[in-house]
Amino acid sequence: MKYCRSQLTEMLRCLREAVEIESPSGSKANIDRMAAFFSTEFRRHKGSVEVLPHPSAGAAVCAEFWGGIGGQKPVLLLGHHDTVWDLGTIRTMPFRVRNGRAYGPGVLDMKSGLVCGLWAIRALQALGVEPRSPVHFFLNPDEEVSSVAFRDTIEAEAKRARAVLVLEPAAAGGALKTERKGVGEFQITVHGRSAHTGTNPDAGVNAVSELARQILRIEKLARPGRGLTLNVGVIHGGTRSNVIPERASATVDVRVSRRGDGELVERKVRSLEPIHPGARLEIRGGVNRPAMERAQAANLFRQARELGRQLGIKLNEASTGGGSDGNFTAALGIPTLDGLGAVGEGAHARHEHILIRQLPRRVALLAALVATI
Ligand SMILES: [Zn+2]
């Protein structure tokens, strides 16, 4: 802890640089710069680094530390270096420190998490502590847009690992995340038939009204009592009031607490039938991130809580409706603990910030976990 406290200025310097290199998911050049920035930091601290380029998403980074330790499966530190903030946000939302908080685009979600990971490794090196197993550190370039580009690589890394520590921000009060809901999205398009509402109303098939009736069916699939919720967030349809609309579409967000419910809701949505015999339904999408169930986190959380106690940090656990790459690794049955990054508020919001005094404590906790599990 003493070492971690002594490093705070350095950590903030690194965090500032990382935030000021903006890295929105879609901006390949900037994501590549961000990947290069962390690769350099990893190499500087004895990491053997592989940069994995991608034609559209930007590069991922895979680093290995203490690779010489034989016989043990590695611990995987998992993070992402993309953010939800567009290029240029830094001009209206600059990195700044005020009242013990550091603000800026992506500062909490999750550049500070990457800084925590880096300093956990640096702390162990500085103190001459060799962990039980090698440490792999994977940076995903497109987590904020559903982790399409490197999902297979993440899953392959996870399968090799003994445990996955996800550096997403902590839940409120610094709690670690032991459960995450599964996340899905469906696009439902209704194809009807257009017609003149005055001269030929019977010839039309109203796609808007068909969609409205389908939405009521879809909403009935929700089981909020057990964490299955649906939100029809976007609808489009129709052109003019005097035209029977031939097309309408809806986008539906789905959250599930249980993996089985993800499969159930997929099956039910896909098997929707048109109510009007002249309408046709086109259904796309599905559950993208399976639920991260507590079973995969329980042991790791117990260890983290005990290590926290020794460090004077009281740790709670939390479940969240948001997904992360931890959903993928937990679904493979690999022990996964999430929320090990910084403590703060406002991820994806303009007041996004971290609590600076918590940073050394999180690094110490992470270092202790990495060294002992
Ligand atoms: Zn994140």
XYZ file of C-alpha atoms and ligand atoms in Angstrom:
374
model
C 0.000 0.000 0.000
C 2.854 2.360 0.844
C 4.451 1.765 -2.546
C 1.098 2.308 -4.261
C 0.540 5.603 -2.441
C 4.018 6.788 -3.431
C 3.112 6.176 -7.086
C -0.057 8.261 -7.190
C 1.431 11.230 -9.072
C 2.939 8.901 -11.659
C -0.349 7.025 -12.039
C -2.238 10.267 -12.617
C 0.312 11.371 -15.182
C -0.167 8.120 -17.080
C -3.946 8.347 -16.722
C -3.941 11.890 -18.063
C -1.944 10.862 -21.125
C -4.258 7.920 -21.744
C -7.387 10.066 -21.464
C -5.946 12.753 -23.718
C -5.381 10.168 -26.427
C -9.063 9.888 -27.240
C -10.128 6.438 -28.395
C -13.770 6.125 -29.452
C -14.631 2.605 -30.576
C -15.022 3.463 -34.259
C -11.822 5.506 -34.687
C -9.289 2.981 -35.827
C -6.326 5.374 -35.948
C -6.908 6.558 -32.405
C -7.512 3.082 -31.015
C -4.229 2.048 -32.640
C -2.486 4.978 -30.940
C -3.977 3.958 -27.620
C -2.826 0.381 -28.194
C 0.682 1.643 -28.991
C 0.699 3.776 -25.831
C -0.071 0.840 -23.547
C 2.209 -1.509 -25.503
C 5.091 0.858 -24.809
C 4.208 0.966 -21.110
C 3.985 -2.825 -20.952
C 7.306 -3.307 -22.754
C 8.939 -0.813 -20.414
C 7.870 -3.049 -17.539
C 9.146 -6.370 -18.854
C 6.009 -7.356 -20.673
C 6.330 -9.445 -23.799
C 3.803 -7.693 -25.990
C 1.873 -8.727 -29.041
C -0.123 -6.074 -30.886
C -2.976 -7.684 -32.802
C -4.039 -5.482 -35.700
C -7.569 -5.525 -37.079
C -8.692 -4.182 -40.457
C -11.529 -2.074 -39.064
C -11.686 -2.123 -35.271
C -8.210 -1.022 -34.308
C -5.559 -3.081 -32.593
C -5.885 -5.285 -29.533
C -2.938 -5.767 -27.197
C -1.877 -8.975 -25.504
C 0.991 -8.770 -23.018
C 2.599 -11.450 -20.920
C 4.417 -10.866 -17.624
C 6.396 -13.417 -15.645
C 6.223 -15.697 -18.671
C 9.051 -17.788 -17.245
C 6.916 -19.214 -14.470
C 6.241 -22.741 -15.576
C 3.516 -25.192 -14.866
C 0.761 -22.764 -13.975
C -2.065 -21.432 -16.075
C -1.915 -17.637 -16.326
C -4.123 -15.103 -14.620
C -5.826 -12.959 -17.263
C -6.277 -9.240 -16.688
C -8.998 -8.088 -19.057
C -9.757 -4.543 -20.135
C -10.721 -2.404 -23.087
C -9.082 0.718 -24.487
C -12.034 2.093 -26.457
C -14.486 4.613 -25.022
C -17.988 5.815 -25.855
C -16.786 9.400 -26.370
C -16.471 10.911 -29.839
C -13.230 12.470 -31.021
C -12.947 16.076 -29.850
C -14.871 15.516 -26.612
C -11.641 16.309 -24.787
C -12.071 19.974 -25.801
C -15.305 20.380 -23.844
C -14.616 17.737 -21.216
C -10.865 18.006 -20.578
C -8.912 15.862 -18.161
C -8.965 17.777 -14.904
C -8.483 17.183 -11.198
C -10.861 18.843 -8.795
C -11.870 18.085 -5.195
C -10.070 14.772 -5.157
C -11.655 13.617 -8.389
C -10.204 13.190 -11.861
C -12.560 13.917 -14.758
C -12.403 13.250 -18.486
C -13.786 11.068 -21.282
C -13.142 7.416 -20.483
C -11.355 8.217 -17.231
C -13.518 5.773 -15.271
C -14.584 3.446 -18.088
C -11.913 2.352 -18.201
C -8.556 4.008 -18.694
C -8.086 4.123 -14.930
C -8.736 0.365 -14.870
C -5.876 -0.142 -17.315
C -3.679 2.081 -15.160
C -4.631 -0.059 -12.125
C -3.629 -3.192 -14.019
C -0.310 -1.712 -15.108
C 0.536 -0.502 -11.608
C -0.451 -3.764 -9.973
C 2.222 -5.384 -12.145
C 4.688 -2.573 -11.431
C 4.021 -2.837 -7.690
C 4.800 -6.559 -7.613
C 7.950 -5.981 -9.658
C 9.096 -3.098 -7.454
C 8.530 -5.130 -4.300
C 10.197 -8.220 -5.761
C 7.059 -10.341 -5.436
C 6.751 -13.131 -7.965
C 3.132 -14.200 -8.494
C 2.175 -17.866 -8.510
C 1.414 -17.817 -12.206
C 2.202 -15.763 -15.297
C -0.006 -12.738 -15.905
C -1.601 -12.036 -19.258
C -3.047 -8.601 -19.907
C -5.513 -8.281 -22.804
C -6.817 -4.961 -24.113
C -9.914 -5.156 -26.283
C -10.431 -2.343 -28.830
C -14.227 -2.557 -29.254
C -15.890 -3.515 -25.973
C -18.230 -0.543 -26.139
C -19.672 -1.759 -29.431
C -20.360 -5.364 -28.426
C -16.835 -6.832 -28.700
C -17.227 -8.182 -32.192
C -13.653 -8.025 -33.478
C -11.791 -10.039 -30.815
C -14.429 -12.077 -29.025
C -12.828 -15.334 -30.207
C -9.398 -14.205 -29.034
C -10.766 -13.183 -25.636
C -12.465 -16.536 -25.268
C -9.311 -18.396 -26.290
C -7.244 -16.395 -23.776
C -9.828 -17.076 -21.066
C -9.835 -20.823 -21.737
C -6.098 -20.914 -21.121
C -6.380 -18.929 -17.877
C -6.934 -20.046 -14.289
C -8.913 -16.887 -13.535
C -10.020 -13.675 -15.219
C -9.860 -10.326 -13.441
C -11.881 -7.690 -15.286
C -10.737 -4.102 -14.838
C -14.099 -2.434 -15.409
C -15.028 0.259 -12.878
C -16.226 -0.797 -9.441
C -19.908 -0.627 -8.550
C -21.113 2.049 -6.107
C -18.935 2.331 -3.030
C -16.136 0.282 -4.607
C -18.088 -2.989 -4.699
C -16.795 -5.765 -6.937
C -19.103 -7.124 -9.613
C -19.939 -10.772 -9.173
C -22.997 -10.896 -11.432
C -23.801 -9.222 -14.711
C -26.917 -9.560 -16.744
C -26.757 -11.025 -20.206
C -27.428 -8.504 -22.965
C -29.178 -8.893 -26.277
C -30.693 -6.835 -29.038
C -33.316 -7.721 -31.605
C -34.339 -5.832 -34.740
C -37.878 -6.605 -35.785
C -38.988 -5.467 -39.211
C -42.554 -5.807 -40.422
C -43.193 -5.915 -44.161
C -46.793 -4.992 -45.014
C -48.338 -3.585 -48.179
C -48.838 0.081 -49.022
C -52.139 1.446 -50.312
C -54.142 4.673 -50.577
C -56.042 5.144 -47.320
C -58.999 6.775 -49.075
C -59.458 4.964 -52.354
C -58.108 1.531 -51.588
C -57.881 0.888 -47.825
C -58.614 -2.822 -48.054
C -55.633 -3.446 -50.329
C -53.122 -2.419 -47.678
C -51.442 -4.285 -44.862
C -50.543 -1.803 -42.151
C -46.997 -2.563 -40.977
C -47.196 -0.031 -38.123
C -50.244 -1.617 -36.559
C -48.787 -5.100 -37.037
C -45.612 -3.959 -35.309
C -47.604 -2.390 -32.467
C -49.334 -5.696 -31.822
C -46.049 -7.604 -31.986
C -44.547 -5.192 -29.455
C -47.286 -6.073 -26.977
C -46.434 -9.747 -27.452
C -42.735 -9.092 -26.990
C -43.308 -7.115 -23.795
C -45.228 -10.053 -22.375
C -42.017 -12.123 -22.456
C -40.564 -10.040 -19.599
C -40.151 -11.671 -16.173
C -38.815 -8.795 -14.094
C -39.047 -10.889 -10.922
C -36.172 -13.008 -12.159
C -34.268 -10.348 -14.012
C -35.602 -10.806 -17.539
C -36.486 -7.372 -18.906
C -37.116 -6.018 -22.400
C -37.149 -2.475 -23.706
C -38.557 -1.476 -27.079
C -36.229 1.483 -27.402
C -36.585 2.526 -31.041
C -39.406 2.309 -33.554
C -39.638 3.505 -37.122
C -42.519 3.206 -39.524
C -44.712 4.844 -42.116
C -44.279 7.763 -44.473
C -47.512 9.872 -44.596
C -50.796 9.735 -42.749
C -52.671 8.989 -45.990
C -50.474 6.037 -46.914
C -50.944 2.627 -45.359
C -47.387 1.925 -44.217
C -45.607 -0.970 -45.850
C -42.715 -1.061 -43.454
C -42.100 -0.626 -39.733
C -39.279 -1.678 -37.462
C -38.370 -1.805 -33.805
C -35.163 -2.344 -31.860
C -35.496 -4.203 -28.591
C -32.949 -4.405 -25.792
C -33.055 -7.564 -23.671
C -31.437 -8.222 -20.276
C -31.326 -11.618 -18.580
C -29.996 -12.734 -15.204
C -29.916 -16.400 -16.133
C -28.213 -17.942 -19.108
C -31.219 -20.177 -19.756
C -33.483 -17.148 -20.042
C -31.310 -15.783 -22.828
C -31.915 -18.901 -24.870
C -35.611 -18.874 -24.007
C -36.175 -15.284 -25.081
C -34.212 -15.832 -28.283
C -36.353 -18.797 -29.154
C -39.592 -16.952 -28.412
C -38.718 -13.805 -30.311
C -37.481 -15.762 -33.326
C -40.674 -17.787 -33.446
C -43.041 -14.794 -33.531
C -45.649 -15.224 -36.262
C -47.472 -12.443 -38.094
C -50.896 -11.585 -36.703
C -52.179 -10.183 -40.015
C -51.962 -12.945 -42.615
C -50.647 -10.481 -45.214
C -47.730 -9.271 -43.076
C -44.249 -10.722 -42.980
C -41.796 -10.511 -40.070
C -38.053 -10.286 -40.368
C -36.220 -10.856 -37.096
C -32.532 -10.306 -36.516
C -30.203 -10.184 -33.545
C -30.134 -12.156 -30.350
C -28.369 -12.368 -27.034
C -24.848 -11.073 -27.584
C -23.469 -11.426 -24.051
C -24.585 -14.383 -21.967
C -25.371 -13.682 -18.299
C -22.390 -13.682 -15.939
C -23.675 -15.778 -13.095
C -22.389 -15.450 -9.549
C -21.111 -19.027 -9.384
C -18.017 -18.132 -11.439
C -17.135 -15.215 -9.151
C -17.931 -16.554 -5.693
C -14.503 -18.017 -4.835
C -12.534 -15.137 -6.266
C -14.717 -12.672 -4.422
C -14.126 -14.481 -1.145
C -10.373 -14.260 -1.715
C -10.592 -10.596 -2.709
C -12.639 -9.759 0.380
C -10.086 -11.423 2.631
C -7.168 -9.654 0.929
C -9.126 -6.397 1.168
C -9.609 -6.963 4.884
C -5.851 -7.339 5.307
C -5.361 -4.065 3.436
C -8.048 -2.260 5.418
C -10.504 -2.181 2.500
C -14.046 -3.329 3.157
C -15.340 -4.944 -0.010
C -18.921 -5.637 -0.974
C -20.202 -7.398 -4.045
C -22.771 -6.143 -6.513
C -24.712 -7.301 -9.510
C -25.318 -5.072 -12.504
C -27.546 -4.954 -15.556
C -24.675 -3.846 -17.803
C -22.525 -6.315 -19.712
C -18.746 -6.551 -20.087
C -16.242 -8.956 -21.590
C -16.478 -10.779 -18.251
C -19.813 -12.136 -19.495
C -17.973 -14.115 -22.184
C -15.301 -15.538 -19.903
C -17.707 -16.473 -17.092
C -20.005 -18.196 -19.590
C -17.088 -20.505 -20.443
C -16.991 -21.562 -16.816
C -13.734 -19.693 -16.109
C -13.628 -18.046 -12.657
C -14.233 -14.358 -13.372
C -14.319 -11.375 -11.031
C -15.289 -7.973 -12.390
C -15.291 -4.365 -11.219
C -11.625 -4.410 -10.158
C -10.896 -1.056 -11.785
C -11.254 2.396 -10.294
C -13.959 3.765 -8.013
C -15.996 6.672 -9.305
C -19.216 7.698 -10.956
C -20.734 8.672 -14.260
C -19.513 6.077 -16.762
C -20.846 7.136 -20.208
C -21.986 10.455 -18.661
C -20.540 13.952 -18.797
C -19.648 13.944 -15.108
C -17.576 10.747 -15.486
C -14.875 10.781 -12.801
C -12.775 8.672 -10.470
C -12.015 9.144 -6.770
C -8.273 9.739 -6.738
C -7.587 8.603 -3.180
C -9.082 5.196 -4.006
C -6.638 4.568 -6.845
C -3.663 3.308 -4.760
C -6.022 1.133 -2.711
C -7.418 -0.508 -5.840
C -3.921 -1.090 -7.189
C -2.848 -2.698 -3.895
C -5.903 -4.945 -3.891
C -5.373 -5.992 -7.498
C -1.667 -6.647 -6.921
C -2.511 -8.819 -3.909
C -5.042 -10.773 -5.929
C -2.707 -11.259 -8.873
C 0.049 -12.452 -6.543
C -2.013 -14.987 -4.640
C -4.679 -16.574 -6.803
Zn -16.122 -0.531 -19.771
